[in-house]
C-alpha cells in the first residue's frame, strides 16, 4: 500500500476522513486563500491522501461494515512487521482490536493476513501510556 506523505503515514480510515475533510467547501475556501507558493505542496499532499483514501475504500468489508476481516494468524512476517497476536501482546489488547488498529492505518493485509508496523505499534503503546 502506498499512502506515505513525506515520511508521515496516512492510511486507512485516517486517509478516508482527511480526504473528506479536504473536500469540504469550508476547507476548500481556506485553501484557496493561501499564498500561491503553498499550493503545489498542499495539492501534492491532497492527491496522496486521496490515493490512500481510495485504497482504504477498496478494502473488503465485514458484514458489520468495518474493514476488519477474520483471518487466522500463522507465520510471523519479516523484519519490522509483526502479527496481530504480537501487536495485541505488546499493547495489552485482543487480536481483534489489533486487527482493527491494522485496518485503521497501522498495518496492511499481506497474503490475506494483517501485519502491523512494529514502530507504529510501539509509538501507539507509548502514546497510550502517556495519556
PDB file of C-alpha atoms in Angstrom:
ATOM      1  CA  UNK A   1       0.000   0.000   0.000  1.00  0.00           C
ATOM      2  CA  UNK A   2       1.116   3.491  -0.637  1.00  0.00           C
ATOM      3  CA  UNK A   3      -0.082   6.344   1.499  1.00  0.00           C
ATOM      4  CA  UNK A   4       3.121   7.993   2.575  1.00  0.00           C
ATOM      5  CA  UNK A   5       3.141  11.776   2.548  1.00  0.00           C
ATOM      6  CA  UNK A   6       6.773  12.844   3.005  1.00  0.00           C
ATOM      7  CA  UNK A   7       7.530  10.430   5.816  1.00  0.00           C
ATOM      8  CA  UNK A   8       4.155  10.614   7.555  1.00  0.00           C
ATOM      9  CA  UNK A   9       1.930   7.580   7.209  1.00  0.00           C
ATOM     10  CA  UNK A  10      -1.565   8.483   6.075  1.00  0.00           C
ATOM     11  CA  UNK A  11      -3.611   5.354   5.506  1.00  0.00           C
ATOM     12  CA  UNK A  12      -6.804   3.613   6.386  1.00  0.00           C
ATOM     13  CA  UNK A  13      -9.700   5.421   7.928  1.00  0.00           C
ATOM     14  CA  UNK A  14      -7.449   8.427   8.684  1.00  0.00           C
ATOM     15  CA  UNK A  15      -6.859   8.971   4.965  1.00  0.00           C
ATOM     16  CA  UNK A  16     -10.566   8.443   4.270  1.00  0.00           C
ATOM     17  CA  UNK A  17     -11.588  11.075   6.834  1.00  0.00           C
ATOM     18  CA  UNK A  18      -8.886  13.569   5.813  1.00  0.00           C
ATOM     19  CA  UNK A  19      -9.894  13.197   2.172  1.00  0.00           C
ATOM     20  CA  UNK A  20     -13.488  14.062   3.051  1.00  0.00           C
ATOM     21  CA  UNK A  21     -12.437  16.997   5.224  1.00  0.00           C
ATOM     22  CA  UNK A  22     -10.191  18.382   2.491  1.00  0.00           C
ATOM     23  CA  UNK A  23     -13.069  18.116   0.011  1.00  0.00           C
ATOM     24  CA  UNK A  24     -15.486  20.072   2.227  1.00  0.00           C
ATOM     25  CA  UNK A  25     -16.449  23.548   0.969  1.00  0.00           C
ATOM     26  CA  UNK A  26     -15.133  25.371   4.058  1.00  0.00           C
ATOM     27  CA  UNK A  27     -11.696  23.785   3.832  1.00  0.00           C
ATOM     28  CA  UNK A  28     -11.572  24.317   0.073  1.00  0.00           C
ATOM     29  CA  UNK A  29     -12.230  28.033   0.662  1.00  0.00           C
ATOM     30  CA  UNK A  30      -9.440  28.259   3.239  1.00  0.00           C
ATOM     31  CA  UNK A  31      -7.042  26.508   0.855  1.00  0.00           C
ATOM     32  CA  UNK A  32      -7.925  28.970  -1.921  1.00  0.00           C
ATOM     33  CA  UNK A  33      -6.945  31.853   0.364  1.00  0.00           C
ATOM     34  CA  UNK A  34      -3.425  30.529   0.952  1.00  0.00           C
ATOM     35  CA  UNK A  35      -0.465  32.134  -0.808  1.00  0.00           C
ATOM     36  CA  UNK A  36       0.278  30.667  -4.252  1.00  0.00           C
ATOM     37  CA  UNK A  37       3.690  29.324  -3.195  1.00  0.00           C
ATOM     38  CA  UNK A  38       1.998  26.968  -0.682  1.00  0.00           C
ATOM     39  CA  UNK A  39      -0.434  25.424  -3.146  1.00  0.00           C
ATOM     40  CA  UNK A  40       1.812  22.952  -5.036  1.00  0.00           C
ATOM     41  CA  UNK A  41       2.898  21.140  -1.877  1.00  0.00           C
ATOM     42  CA  UNK A  42      -0.637  21.136  -0.481  1.00  0.00           C
ATOM     43  CA  UNK A  43      -2.025  19.776  -3.742  1.00  0.00           C
ATOM     44  CA  UNK A  44       0.606  17.020  -3.783  1.00  0.00           C
ATOM     45  CA  UNK A  45      -0.329  16.069  -0.223  1.00  0.00           C
ATOM     46  CA  UNK A  46      -4.029  16.230  -1.033  1.00  0.00           C
ATOM     47  CA  UNK A  47      -3.567  13.882  -4.012  1.00  0.00           C
ATOM     48  CA  UNK A  48      -1.569  11.422  -1.862  1.00  0.00           C
ATOM     49  CA  UNK A  49      -4.277  11.441   0.795  1.00  0.00           C
ATOM     50  CA  UNK A  50      -6.885  10.899  -1.922  1.00  0.00           C
ATOM     51  CA  UNK A  51      -4.975   7.869  -3.250  1.00  0.00           C
ATOM     52  CA  UNK A  52      -4.675   6.414   0.257  1.00  0.00           C
ATOM     53  CA  UNK A  53      -8.387   7.056   0.869  1.00  0.00           C
ATOM     54  CA  UNK A  54      -9.319   5.214  -2.339  1.00  0.00           C
ATOM     55  CA  UNK A  55      -7.159   2.257  -1.259  1.00  0.00           C
ATOM     56  CA  UNK A  56      -8.987   2.167   2.078  1.00  0.00           C
ATOM     57  CA  UNK A  57     -12.376   2.387   0.391  1.00  0.00           C
ATOM     58  CA  UNK A  58     -11.484  -0.655  -1.756  1.00  0.00           C
ATOM     59  CA  UNK A  59     -10.769  -2.892   1.271  1.00  0.00           C
ATOM     60  CA  UNK A  60     -13.187  -5.784   1.763  1.00  0.00           C
ATOM     61  CA  UNK A  61     -15.859  -5.099   4.360  1.00  0.00           C
ATOM     62  CA  UNK A  62     -17.135  -7.434   7.043  1.00  0.00           C
ATOM     63  CA  UNK A  63     -20.888  -7.860   7.461  1.00  0.00           C
ATOM     64  CA  UNK A  64     -20.979  -5.060  10.051  1.00  0.00           C
ATOM     65  CA  UNK A  65     -19.357  -2.684   7.547  1.00  0.00           C
ATOM     66  CA  UNK A  66     -15.894  -2.459   9.082  1.00  0.00           C
ATOM     67  CA  UNK A  67     -12.738  -3.134   7.101  1.00  0.00           C
ATOM     68  CA  UNK A  68     -11.833  -5.832   9.602  1.00  0.00           C
ATOM     69  CA  UNK A  69     -11.583  -9.331   8.198  1.00  0.00           C
ATOM     70  CA  UNK A  70     -11.474 -12.525  10.186  1.00  0.00           C
ATOM     71  CA  UNK A  71      -8.296 -14.409   9.278  1.00  0.00           C
ATOM     72  CA  UNK A  72      -6.246 -16.865  11.276  1.00  0.00           C
ATOM     73  CA  UNK A  73      -2.697 -15.953  12.229  1.00  0.00           C
ATOM     74  CA  UNK A  74       0.099 -18.211  11.056  1.00  0.00           C
ATOM     75  CA  UNK A  75       3.749 -17.398  10.334  1.00  0.00           C
ATOM     76  CA  UNK A  76       5.210 -14.108  11.525  1.00  0.00           C
ATOM     77  CA  UNK A  77       6.153 -11.604   8.822  1.00  0.00           C
ATOM     78  CA  UNK A  78       9.720 -10.454   8.294  1.00  0.00           C
ATOM     79  CA  UNK A  79      11.636  -7.594   9.873  1.00  0.00           C
ATOM     80  CA  UNK A  80       9.741  -4.663  11.319  1.00  0.00           C
ATOM     81  CA  UNK A  81       6.315  -6.188  10.748  1.00  0.00           C
ATOM     82  CA  UNK A  82       4.518  -8.088  13.468  1.00  0.00           C
ATOM     83  CA  UNK A  83       1.378 -10.207  13.610  1.00  0.00           C
ATOM     84  CA  UNK A  84      -1.847  -9.129  15.248  1.00  0.00           C
ATOM     85  CA  UNK A  85      -1.089 -11.612  18.035  1.00  0.00           C
ATOM     86  CA  UNK A  86       2.269  -9.931  18.720  1.00  0.00           C
ATOM     87  CA  UNK A  87       0.732  -6.448  18.484  1.00  0.00           C
ATOM     88  CA  UNK A  88      -2.039  -7.464  20.871  1.00  0.00           C
ATOM     89  CA  UNK A  89       0.519  -8.732  23.373  1.00  0.00           C
ATOM     90  CA  UNK A  90       2.587  -5.520  23.109  1.00  0.00           C
ATOM     91  CA  UNK A  91      -0.476  -3.333  23.584  1.00  0.00           C
ATOM     92  CA  UNK A  92      -2.393  -5.486  26.050  1.00  0.00           C
ATOM     93  CA  UNK A  93      -5.384  -5.720  23.683  1.00  0.00           C
ATOM     94  CA  UNK A  94      -7.160  -8.564  21.901  1.00  0.00           C
ATOM     95  CA  UNK A  95      -6.137  -9.774  18.463  1.00  0.00           C
ATOM     96  CA  UNK A  96      -9.434  -8.414  17.179  1.00  0.00           C
ATOM     97  CA  UNK A  97      -8.536  -4.936  18.417  1.00  0.00           C
ATOM     98  CA  UNK A  98      -5.074  -5.324  16.869  1.00  0.00           C
ATOM     99  CA  UNK A  99      -6.753  -6.126  13.513  1.00  0.00           C
ATOM    100  CA  UNK A 100      -8.910  -3.013  13.897  1.00  0.00           C
ATOM    101  CA  UNK A 101      -5.790  -0.924  14.507  1.00  0.00           C
ATOM    102  CA  UNK A 102      -4.135  -2.518  11.478  1.00  0.00           C
ATOM    103  CA  UNK A 103      -7.142  -1.719   9.300  1.00  0.00           C
ATOM    104  CA  UNK A 104      -7.140   1.822  10.694  1.00  0.00           C
ATOM    105  CA  UNK A 105      -3.706   2.540   9.308  1.00  0.00           C
ATOM    106  CA  UNK A 106      -1.120   0.749  11.424  1.00  0.00           C
ATOM    107  CA  UNK A 107      -0.911  -2.268   9.172  1.00  0.00           C
ATOM    108  CA  UNK A 108      -1.545  -3.910   5.857  1.00  0.00           C
ATOM    109  CA  UNK A 109      -3.133  -7.053   4.519  1.00  0.00           C
ATOM    110  CA  UNK A 110      -0.427  -9.413   3.293  1.00  0.00           C
ATOM    111  CA  UNK A 111      -1.481 -12.722   1.854  1.00  0.00           C
ATOM    112  CA  UNK A 112      -4.879 -12.386   3.499  1.00  0.00           C
ATOM    113  CA  UNK A 113      -3.393 -11.658   6.948  1.00  0.00           C
ATOM    114  CA  UNK A 114      -2.942  -8.394   8.784  1.00  0.00           C
ATOM    115  CA  UNK A 115       0.600  -7.333   9.656  1.00  0.00           C
ATOM    116  CA  UNK A 116       1.422  -4.223  11.622  1.00  0.00           C
ATOM    117  CA  UNK A 117       4.383  -1.904  11.575  1.00  0.00           C
ATOM    118  CA  UNK A 118       6.238  -2.607  14.818  1.00  0.00           C
ATOM    119  CA  UNK A 119       7.387   1.017  15.210  1.00  0.00           C
ATOM    120  CA  UNK A 120       3.811   2.287  14.792  1.00  0.00           C
ATOM    121  CA  UNK A 121       2.593  -0.196  17.417  1.00  0.00           C
ATOM    122  CA  UNK A 122       5.340   0.829  19.844  1.00  0.00           C
ATOM    123  CA  UNK A 123       4.590   4.533  19.253  1.00  0.00           C
ATOM    124  CA  UNK A 124       0.887   3.861  19.870  1.00  0.00           C
ATOM    125  CA  UNK A 125       1.753   1.967  23.081  1.00  0.00           C
ATOM    126  CA  UNK A 126       3.891   4.898  24.246  1.00  0.00           C
ATOM    127  CA  UNK A 127       1.100   7.346  23.419  1.00  0.00           C
ATOM    128  CA  UNK A 128      -1.378   5.249  25.429  1.00  0.00           C
ATOM    129  CA  UNK A 129       0.996   5.178  28.403  1.00  0.00           C
ATOM    130  CA  UNK A 130       1.326   8.956  28.302  1.00  0.00           C
ATOM    131  CA  UNK A 131      -2.441   9.556  28.149  1.00  0.00           C
TER     132      UNK A 131
END
